[in-house]
Structure formats: structure tokens, C-alpha cells
């Protein structure tokens, strides 16, 4: 996976089309203060998803930046599902939903973790992950990294090889990538 050279998410010498896509992402991702609780600045990707052209371009960009074959694309609940499914189809891979606890019928494998405003547990069906499966993990925002790190730990415990993580937006000030050492991380738009 390639990683942008600059903090703004625009690599030096980026083609005009990519620069325009990053501008559109920045324009379409709505900022919602104090959601889901006071002090949190939520990044709402729904306006981006509602723009068919921008959404298609984002999916093509994410899929086009993946190095090597991928067996499964794991989408983190819930907005990660919306990105993972079309990326999986584009890559010819299966999709694996990483769900909140209690949302999947058993048997499941679970991983608990802390996030920026509490604690949570995620689950997957381990039987859907062939041993050694190459998995790309996708979510909309990389914030503190708790959900992503828990997802990686859970997938690896179930025998998968996590080949990379891809995010639409990274909130750099929260240091989420620090919880993911040794993993390839691709971000379309980095926000200081």
C-alpha cells in the first residue's frame, strides 16, 4: 500500500484527478461537533456516500492502492461495511464484517478494546476465515486506533494475515497508527 508523503494526504506530484478527489472528500465529509458525546468531533461520511461519483472514485482509489492479492476485505462496524463491500467486489475478494458484540449468531471470536469515548467488544465468525487468508482491513476513520488494533489482533488470532489497513480519513493528532506498528496503513485524507 502506498502512503501519502504530506500531512494533507496529497503526495508530492500527485495527479490532478487525485488532488481533486481529496478536495471532494474533504468537502463532503461533514463535521458534527459533540457527537456521540460532548468533546467529540464526529466525521460523517454519509454526504460522501450519497454522491455517486465521489463514492465510486473513492472505492476505485482505495482498491487501486492495494498491493498484491487479497482474499477478504474486513469492514469495521458500521461505516467500514459501506466501504469494504464495494472494495471487496472490485478486488475479487470476499467481505468480512467485523461486528459489535452480540450482533452475530454463534460461534464467534471476540476482542475487547478501549476507544476514545468508552470500551467495546468486536466479533467475527472465525469459520469464515481460511487459515492464512490475506485480509485488508477497512474503516472510514482512523482516530485513536483502538478499533483497528482490536480488529487486527482478532483476525490474526483467527489465523489471518493482515496485509494492510485502509482508511478514508486519519485524525493524525489522535495517534491511532501508533497502535498498529508493523502494519501497512493507507489513508486517503490525513487531517492534522
PDB file of C-alpha atoms in Angstrom:
ATOM      1  CA  UNK A   1       0.000   0.000   0.000  1.00  0.00           C
ATOM      2  CA  UNK A   2       1.247   3.478  -0.736  1.00  0.00           C
ATOM      3  CA  UNK A   3       1.258   6.141   1.927  1.00  0.00           C
ATOM      4  CA  UNK A   4       0.864   9.855   1.149  1.00  0.00           C
ATOM      5  CA  UNK A   5       4.015  11.969   1.565  1.00  0.00           C
ATOM      6  CA  UNK A   6       2.383  15.051   3.020  1.00  0.00           C
ATOM      7  CA  UNK A   7       0.200  15.664   6.060  1.00  0.00           C
ATOM      8  CA  UNK A   8      -2.627  16.840   3.821  1.00  0.00           C
ATOM      9  CA  UNK A   9      -2.765  13.416   2.198  1.00  0.00           C
ATOM     10  CA  UNK A  10      -1.546  14.684  -1.170  1.00  0.00           C
ATOM     11  CA  UNK A  11       1.700  13.071  -2.276  1.00  0.00           C
ATOM     12  CA  UNK A  12       4.288  15.266  -3.975  1.00  0.00           C
ATOM     13  CA  UNK A  13       3.479  15.369  -7.694  1.00  0.00           C
ATOM     14  CA  UNK A  14       0.014  13.828  -7.249  1.00  0.00           C
ATOM     15  CA  UNK A  15      -2.044  13.704 -10.419  1.00  0.00           C
ATOM     16  CA  UNK A  16      -4.712  16.369 -10.722  1.00  0.00           C
ATOM     17  CA  UNK A  17      -7.503  13.768 -10.524  1.00  0.00           C
ATOM     18  CA  UNK A  18      -6.254  12.506  -7.140  1.00  0.00           C
ATOM     19  CA  UNK A  19      -5.880  16.044  -5.819  1.00  0.00           C
ATOM     20  CA  UNK A  20      -9.452  16.753  -6.908  1.00  0.00           C
ATOM     21  CA  UNK A  21     -10.675  13.549  -5.220  1.00  0.00           C
ATOM     22  CA  UNK A  22      -9.029  14.568  -1.947  1.00  0.00           C
ATOM     23  CA  UNK A  23     -10.636  18.009  -2.200  1.00  0.00           C
ATOM     24  CA  UNK A  24     -14.039  16.368  -2.757  1.00  0.00           C
ATOM     25  CA  UNK A  25     -13.556  14.038   0.223  1.00  0.00           C
ATOM     26  CA  UNK A  26     -12.638  16.982   2.426  1.00  0.00           C
ATOM     27  CA  UNK A  27     -15.651  18.928   1.165  1.00  0.00           C
ATOM     28  CA  UNK A  28     -18.156  16.062   1.505  1.00  0.00           C
ATOM     29  CA  UNK A  29     -17.163  14.675   4.917  1.00  0.00           C
ATOM     30  CA  UNK A  30     -19.363  16.626   7.337  1.00  0.00           C
ATOM     31  CA  UNK A  31     -18.065  17.657  10.761  1.00  0.00           C
ATOM     32  CA  UNK A  32     -20.528  17.109  13.628  1.00  0.00           C
ATOM     33  CA  UNK A  33     -19.428  18.624  16.953  1.00  0.00           C
ATOM     34  CA  UNK A  34     -20.238  16.933  20.267  1.00  0.00           C
ATOM     35  CA  UNK A  35     -21.377  13.631  18.739  1.00  0.00           C
ATOM     36  CA  UNK A  36     -21.807  10.972  20.072  1.00  0.00           C
ATOM     37  CA  UNK A  37     -20.908  12.839  23.252  1.00  0.00           C
ATOM     38  CA  UNK A  38     -19.555  16.267  24.244  1.00  0.00           C
ATOM     39  CA  UNK A  39     -15.990  16.931  23.129  1.00  0.00           C
ATOM     40  CA  UNK A  40     -16.036  14.520  20.152  1.00  0.00           C
ATOM     41  CA  UNK A  41     -15.837  15.958  16.626  1.00  0.00           C
ATOM     42  CA  UNK A  42     -17.519  13.262  14.523  1.00  0.00           C
ATOM     43  CA  UNK A  43     -16.627  12.817  10.822  1.00  0.00           C
ATOM     44  CA  UNK A  44     -19.875  11.971   8.965  1.00  0.00           C
ATOM     45  CA  UNK A  45     -19.195  10.257   5.621  1.00  0.00           C
ATOM     46  CA  UNK A  46     -22.892   9.994   4.643  1.00  0.00           C
ATOM     47  CA  UNK A  47     -22.757  13.028   2.284  1.00  0.00           C
ATOM     48  CA  UNK A  48     -19.808  11.391   0.510  1.00  0.00           C
ATOM     49  CA  UNK A  49     -21.684   8.095   0.190  1.00  0.00           C
ATOM     50  CA  UNK A  50     -24.695   9.953  -1.232  1.00  0.00           C
ATOM     51  CA  UNK A  51     -22.559  11.448  -4.018  1.00  0.00           C
ATOM     52  CA  UNK A  52     -22.424   8.551  -6.510  1.00  0.00           C
ATOM     53  CA  UNK A  53     -19.481   9.903  -8.462  1.00  0.00           C
ATOM     54  CA  UNK A  54     -17.355  10.719  -5.401  1.00  0.00           C
ATOM     55  CA  UNK A  55     -18.197   7.368  -3.781  1.00  0.00           C
ATOM     56  CA  UNK A  56     -17.227   5.453  -6.938  1.00  0.00           C
ATOM     57  CA  UNK A  57     -13.972   7.396  -7.167  1.00  0.00           C
ATOM     58  CA  UNK A  58     -13.146   6.669  -3.511  1.00  0.00           C
ATOM     59  CA  UNK A  59     -13.748   2.933  -3.979  1.00  0.00           C
ATOM     60  CA  UNK A  60     -11.603   2.873  -7.132  1.00  0.00           C
ATOM     61  CA  UNK A  61      -8.833   4.796  -5.359  1.00  0.00           C
ATOM     62  CA  UNK A  62      -8.808   2.503  -2.309  1.00  0.00           C
ATOM     63  CA  UNK A  63      -8.852  -0.654  -4.445  1.00  0.00           C
ATOM     64  CA  UNK A  64      -6.220   0.710  -6.812  1.00  0.00           C
ATOM     65  CA  UNK A  65      -3.758   1.276  -3.965  1.00  0.00           C
ATOM     66  CA  UNK A  66      -3.788  -2.343  -2.722  1.00  0.00           C
ATOM     67  CA  UNK A  67      -0.559  -4.245  -3.375  1.00  0.00           C
ATOM     68  CA  UNK A  68      -0.879  -7.963  -4.030  1.00  0.00           C
ATOM     69  CA  UNK A  69      -3.783 -10.360  -3.791  1.00  0.00           C
ATOM     70  CA  UNK A  70      -6.418 -10.110  -1.079  1.00  0.00           C
ATOM     71  CA  UNK A  71      -8.723 -12.956  -0.034  1.00  0.00           C
ATOM     72  CA  UNK A  72     -11.019 -10.985   2.282  1.00  0.00           C
ATOM     73  CA  UNK A  73     -11.794  -7.345   2.970  1.00  0.00           C
ATOM     74  CA  UNK A  74     -12.756  -6.805   6.610  1.00  0.00           C
ATOM     75  CA  UNK A  75     -15.036  -3.839   7.251  1.00  0.00           C
ATOM     76  CA  UNK A  76     -15.337  -2.485  10.768  1.00  0.00           C
ATOM     77  CA  UNK A  77     -18.857  -1.750  12.004  1.00  0.00           C
ATOM     78  CA  UNK A  78     -20.648   0.107  10.749  1.00  0.00           C
ATOM     79  CA  UNK A  79     -19.346   2.607   8.209  1.00  0.00           C
ATOM     80  CA  UNK A  80     -16.458   0.299   7.359  1.00  0.00           C
ATOM     81  CA  UNK A  81     -19.042  -2.120   5.916  1.00  0.00           C
ATOM     82  CA  UNK A  82     -20.070   0.512   3.377  1.00  0.00           C
ATOM     83  CA  UNK A  83     -16.504   0.834   2.091  1.00  0.00           C
ATOM     84  CA  UNK A  84     -15.406  -2.797   2.455  1.00  0.00           C
ATOM     85  CA  UNK A  85     -18.139  -4.408   0.350  1.00  0.00           C
ATOM     86  CA  UNK A  86     -17.555  -2.473  -2.891  1.00  0.00           C
ATOM     87  CA  UNK A  87     -13.756  -2.644  -2.436  1.00  0.00           C
ATOM     88  CA  UNK A  88     -14.045  -6.427  -1.995  1.00  0.00           C
ATOM     89  CA  UNK A  89     -16.102  -6.737  -5.175  1.00  0.00           C
ATOM     90  CA  UNK A  90     -13.576  -4.581  -7.058  1.00  0.00           C
ATOM     91  CA  UNK A  91     -10.681  -6.746  -5.826  1.00  0.00           C
ATOM     92  CA  UNK A  92     -12.475 -10.050  -6.432  1.00  0.00           C
ATOM     93  CA  UNK A  93     -12.344 -10.822  -2.696  1.00  0.00           C
ATOM     94  CA  UNK A  94     -14.881 -11.805  -0.082  1.00  0.00           C
ATOM     95  CA  UNK A  95     -16.129  -9.371   2.533  1.00  0.00           C
ATOM     96  CA  UNK A  96     -15.900  -9.981   6.271  1.00  0.00           C
ATOM     97  CA  UNK A  97     -17.998  -7.819   8.609  1.00  0.00           C
ATOM     98  CA  UNK A  98     -16.348  -7.082  11.952  1.00  0.00           C
ATOM     99  CA  UNK A  99     -19.380  -6.655  14.209  1.00  0.00           C
ATOM    100  CA  UNK A 100     -20.145  -5.249  17.635  1.00  0.00           C
ATOM    101  CA  UNK A 101     -20.674  -7.901  20.309  1.00  0.00           C
ATOM    102  CA  UNK A 102     -23.999  -9.696  20.181  1.00  0.00           C
ATOM    103  CA  UNK A 103     -24.750  -8.956  16.511  1.00  0.00           C
ATOM    104  CA  UNK A 104     -23.609 -12.305  15.059  1.00  0.00           C
ATOM    105  CA  UNK A 105     -25.104 -15.722  15.721  1.00  0.00           C
ATOM    106  CA  UNK A 106     -22.509 -18.014  17.352  1.00  0.00           C
ATOM    107  CA  UNK A 107     -19.949 -19.337  17.419  1.00  0.00           C
ATOM    108  CA  UNK A 108     -17.867 -16.164  17.342  1.00  0.00           C
ATOM    109  CA  UNK A 109     -14.410 -14.981  18.304  1.00  0.00           C
ATOM    110  CA  UNK A 110     -14.315 -11.731  20.300  1.00  0.00           C
ATOM    111  CA  UNK A 111     -11.859  -8.978  21.179  1.00  0.00           C
ATOM    112  CA  UNK A 112     -12.460  -6.195  23.721  1.00  0.00           C
ATOM    113  CA  UNK A 113     -10.735  -2.810  23.491  1.00  0.00           C
ATOM    114  CA  UNK A 114     -10.860   0.817  24.577  1.00  0.00           C
ATOM    115  CA  UNK A 115     -11.840   3.648  22.277  1.00  0.00           C
ATOM    116  CA  UNK A 116     -11.844   7.422  22.596  1.00  0.00           C
ATOM    117  CA  UNK A 117     -15.163   7.516  24.492  1.00  0.00           C
ATOM    118  CA  UNK A 118     -15.524   4.167  26.292  1.00  0.00           C
ATOM    119  CA  UNK A 119     -14.966   0.446  25.796  1.00  0.00           C
ATOM    120  CA  UNK A 120     -16.317  -2.016  23.249  1.00  0.00           C
ATOM    121  CA  UNK A 121     -16.089  -5.593  22.031  1.00  0.00           C
ATOM    122  CA  UNK A 122     -15.996  -6.771  18.417  1.00  0.00           C
ATOM    123  CA  UNK A 123     -16.733 -10.218  16.999  1.00  0.00           C
ATOM    124  CA  UNK A 124     -16.275 -12.211  13.809  1.00  0.00           C
ATOM    125  CA  UNK A 125     -17.142 -15.690  12.626  1.00  0.00           C
ATOM    126  CA  UNK A 126     -13.764 -17.455  12.682  1.00  0.00           C
ATOM    127  CA  UNK A 127     -15.066 -20.217  10.392  1.00  0.00           C
ATOM    128  CA  UNK A 128     -15.288 -17.665   7.539  1.00  0.00           C
ATOM    129  CA  UNK A 129     -11.519 -17.052   7.636  1.00  0.00           C
ATOM    130  CA  UNK A 130      -9.458 -19.728   5.899  1.00  0.00           C
ATOM    131  CA  UNK A 131      -6.057 -20.327   7.518  1.00  0.00           C
ATOM    132  CA  UNK A 132      -3.536 -17.866   6.113  1.00  0.00           C
ATOM    133  CA  UNK A 133      -6.186 -15.724   4.397  1.00  0.00           C
ATOM    134  CA  UNK A 134      -4.794 -12.382   3.227  1.00  0.00           C
ATOM    135  CA  UNK A 135      -7.061  -9.726   4.734  1.00  0.00           C
ATOM    136  CA  UNK A 136      -7.330  -5.990   4.043  1.00  0.00           C
ATOM    137  CA  UNK A 137      -8.962  -4.066   6.915  1.00  0.00           C
ATOM    138  CA  UNK A 138     -11.073  -1.004   6.042  1.00  0.00           C
ATOM    139  CA  UNK A 139     -12.829   1.701   8.037  1.00  0.00           C
ATOM    140  CA  UNK A 140     -13.891   5.274   7.444  1.00  0.00           C
ATOM    141  CA  UNK A 141     -11.761   6.998  10.103  1.00  0.00           C
ATOM    142  CA  UNK A 142      -8.530   6.146  11.909  1.00  0.00           C
ATOM    143  CA  UNK A 143      -8.821   8.008  15.215  1.00  0.00           C
ATOM    144  CA  UNK A 144      -7.239   6.570  18.384  1.00  0.00           C
ATOM    145  CA  UNK A 145      -6.630   3.211  16.690  1.00  0.00           C
ATOM    146  CA  UNK A 146      -8.389   1.067  19.292  1.00  0.00           C
ATOM    147  CA  UNK A 147     -10.924  -0.493  16.944  1.00  0.00           C
ATOM    148  CA  UNK A 148      -8.332  -1.089  14.232  1.00  0.00           C
ATOM    149  CA  UNK A 149      -5.827  -2.656  16.648  1.00  0.00           C
ATOM    150  CA  UNK A 150      -8.535  -4.911  18.108  1.00  0.00           C
ATOM    151  CA  UNK A 151      -9.593  -5.937  14.601  1.00  0.00           C
ATOM    152  CA  UNK A 152      -6.018  -6.799  13.624  1.00  0.00           C
ATOM    153  CA  UNK A 153      -5.497  -8.804  16.843  1.00  0.00           C
ATOM    154  CA  UNK A 154      -8.766 -10.674  16.336  1.00  0.00           C
ATOM    155  CA  UNK A 155      -8.047 -11.514  12.694  1.00  0.00           C
ATOM    156  CA  UNK A 156      -4.513 -12.671  13.449  1.00  0.00           C
ATOM    157  CA  UNK A 157      -5.754 -14.803  16.355  1.00  0.00           C
ATOM    158  CA  UNK A 158      -8.144 -16.461  13.872  1.00  0.00           C
ATOM    159  CA  UNK A 159      -5.263 -17.331  11.516  1.00  0.00           C
ATOM    160  CA  UNK A 160      -5.472 -14.449   9.011  1.00  0.00           C
ATOM    161  CA  UNK A 161      -2.583 -12.456   7.613  1.00  0.00           C
ATOM    162  CA  UNK A 162      -3.462  -8.763   7.769  1.00  0.00           C
ATOM    163  CA  UNK A 163      -1.843  -7.344   4.620  1.00  0.00           C
ATOM    164  CA  UNK A 164      -2.838  -3.748   5.258  1.00  0.00           C
ATOM    165  CA  UNK A 165      -5.309  -1.265   6.650  1.00  0.00           C
ATOM    166  CA  UNK A 166      -7.074   1.397   4.621  1.00  0.00           C
ATOM    167  CA  UNK A 167      -8.918   4.444   5.929  1.00  0.00           C
ATOM    168  CA  UNK A 168     -10.775   7.247   4.237  1.00  0.00           C
ATOM    169  CA  UNK A 169      -9.644   9.820   6.846  1.00  0.00           C
ATOM    170  CA  UNK A 170      -6.936   9.787   9.522  1.00  0.00           C
ATOM    171  CA  UNK A 171      -7.088  12.128  12.522  1.00  0.00           C
ATOM    172  CA  UNK A 172      -3.330  12.379  12.986  1.00  0.00           C
ATOM    173  CA  UNK A 173      -3.440  14.243  16.317  1.00  0.00           C
ATOM    174  CA  UNK A 174      -5.036  11.197  17.977  1.00  0.00           C
ATOM    175  CA  UNK A 175      -2.049   8.947  17.146  1.00  0.00           C
ATOM    176  CA  UNK A 176      -4.040   5.900  16.060  1.00  0.00           C
ATOM    177  CA  UNK A 177      -1.320   4.476  13.856  1.00  0.00           C
ATOM    178  CA  UNK A 178       0.886   4.105  16.961  1.00  0.00           C
ATOM    179  CA  UNK A 179      -1.270   1.107  17.954  1.00  0.00           C
ATOM    180  CA  UNK A 180      -0.598  -0.569  14.590  1.00  0.00           C
ATOM    181  CA  UNK A 181       3.182  -0.991  14.413  1.00  0.00           C
ATOM    182  CA  UNK A 182       4.481  -3.123  11.576  1.00  0.00           C
ATOM    183  CA  UNK A 183       1.285  -2.867   9.529  1.00  0.00           C
ATOM    184  CA  UNK A 184       0.900  -1.095   6.196  1.00  0.00           C
ATOM    185  CA  UNK A 185      -1.554   1.774   6.643  1.00  0.00           C
ATOM    186  CA  UNK A 186      -3.077   3.643   3.711  1.00  0.00           C
ATOM    187  CA  UNK A 187      -5.060   6.834   4.225  1.00  0.00           C
ATOM    188  CA  UNK A 188      -6.743   8.921   1.546  1.00  0.00           C
ATOM    189  CA  UNK A 189      -7.037  12.120   3.566  1.00  0.00           C
ATOM    190  CA  UNK A 190      -4.943  12.926   6.644  1.00  0.00           C
ATOM    191  CA  UNK A 191      -6.204  15.631   8.983  1.00  0.00           C
ATOM    192  CA  UNK A 192      -3.686  17.152  11.435  1.00  0.00           C
TER     193      UNK A 192
END
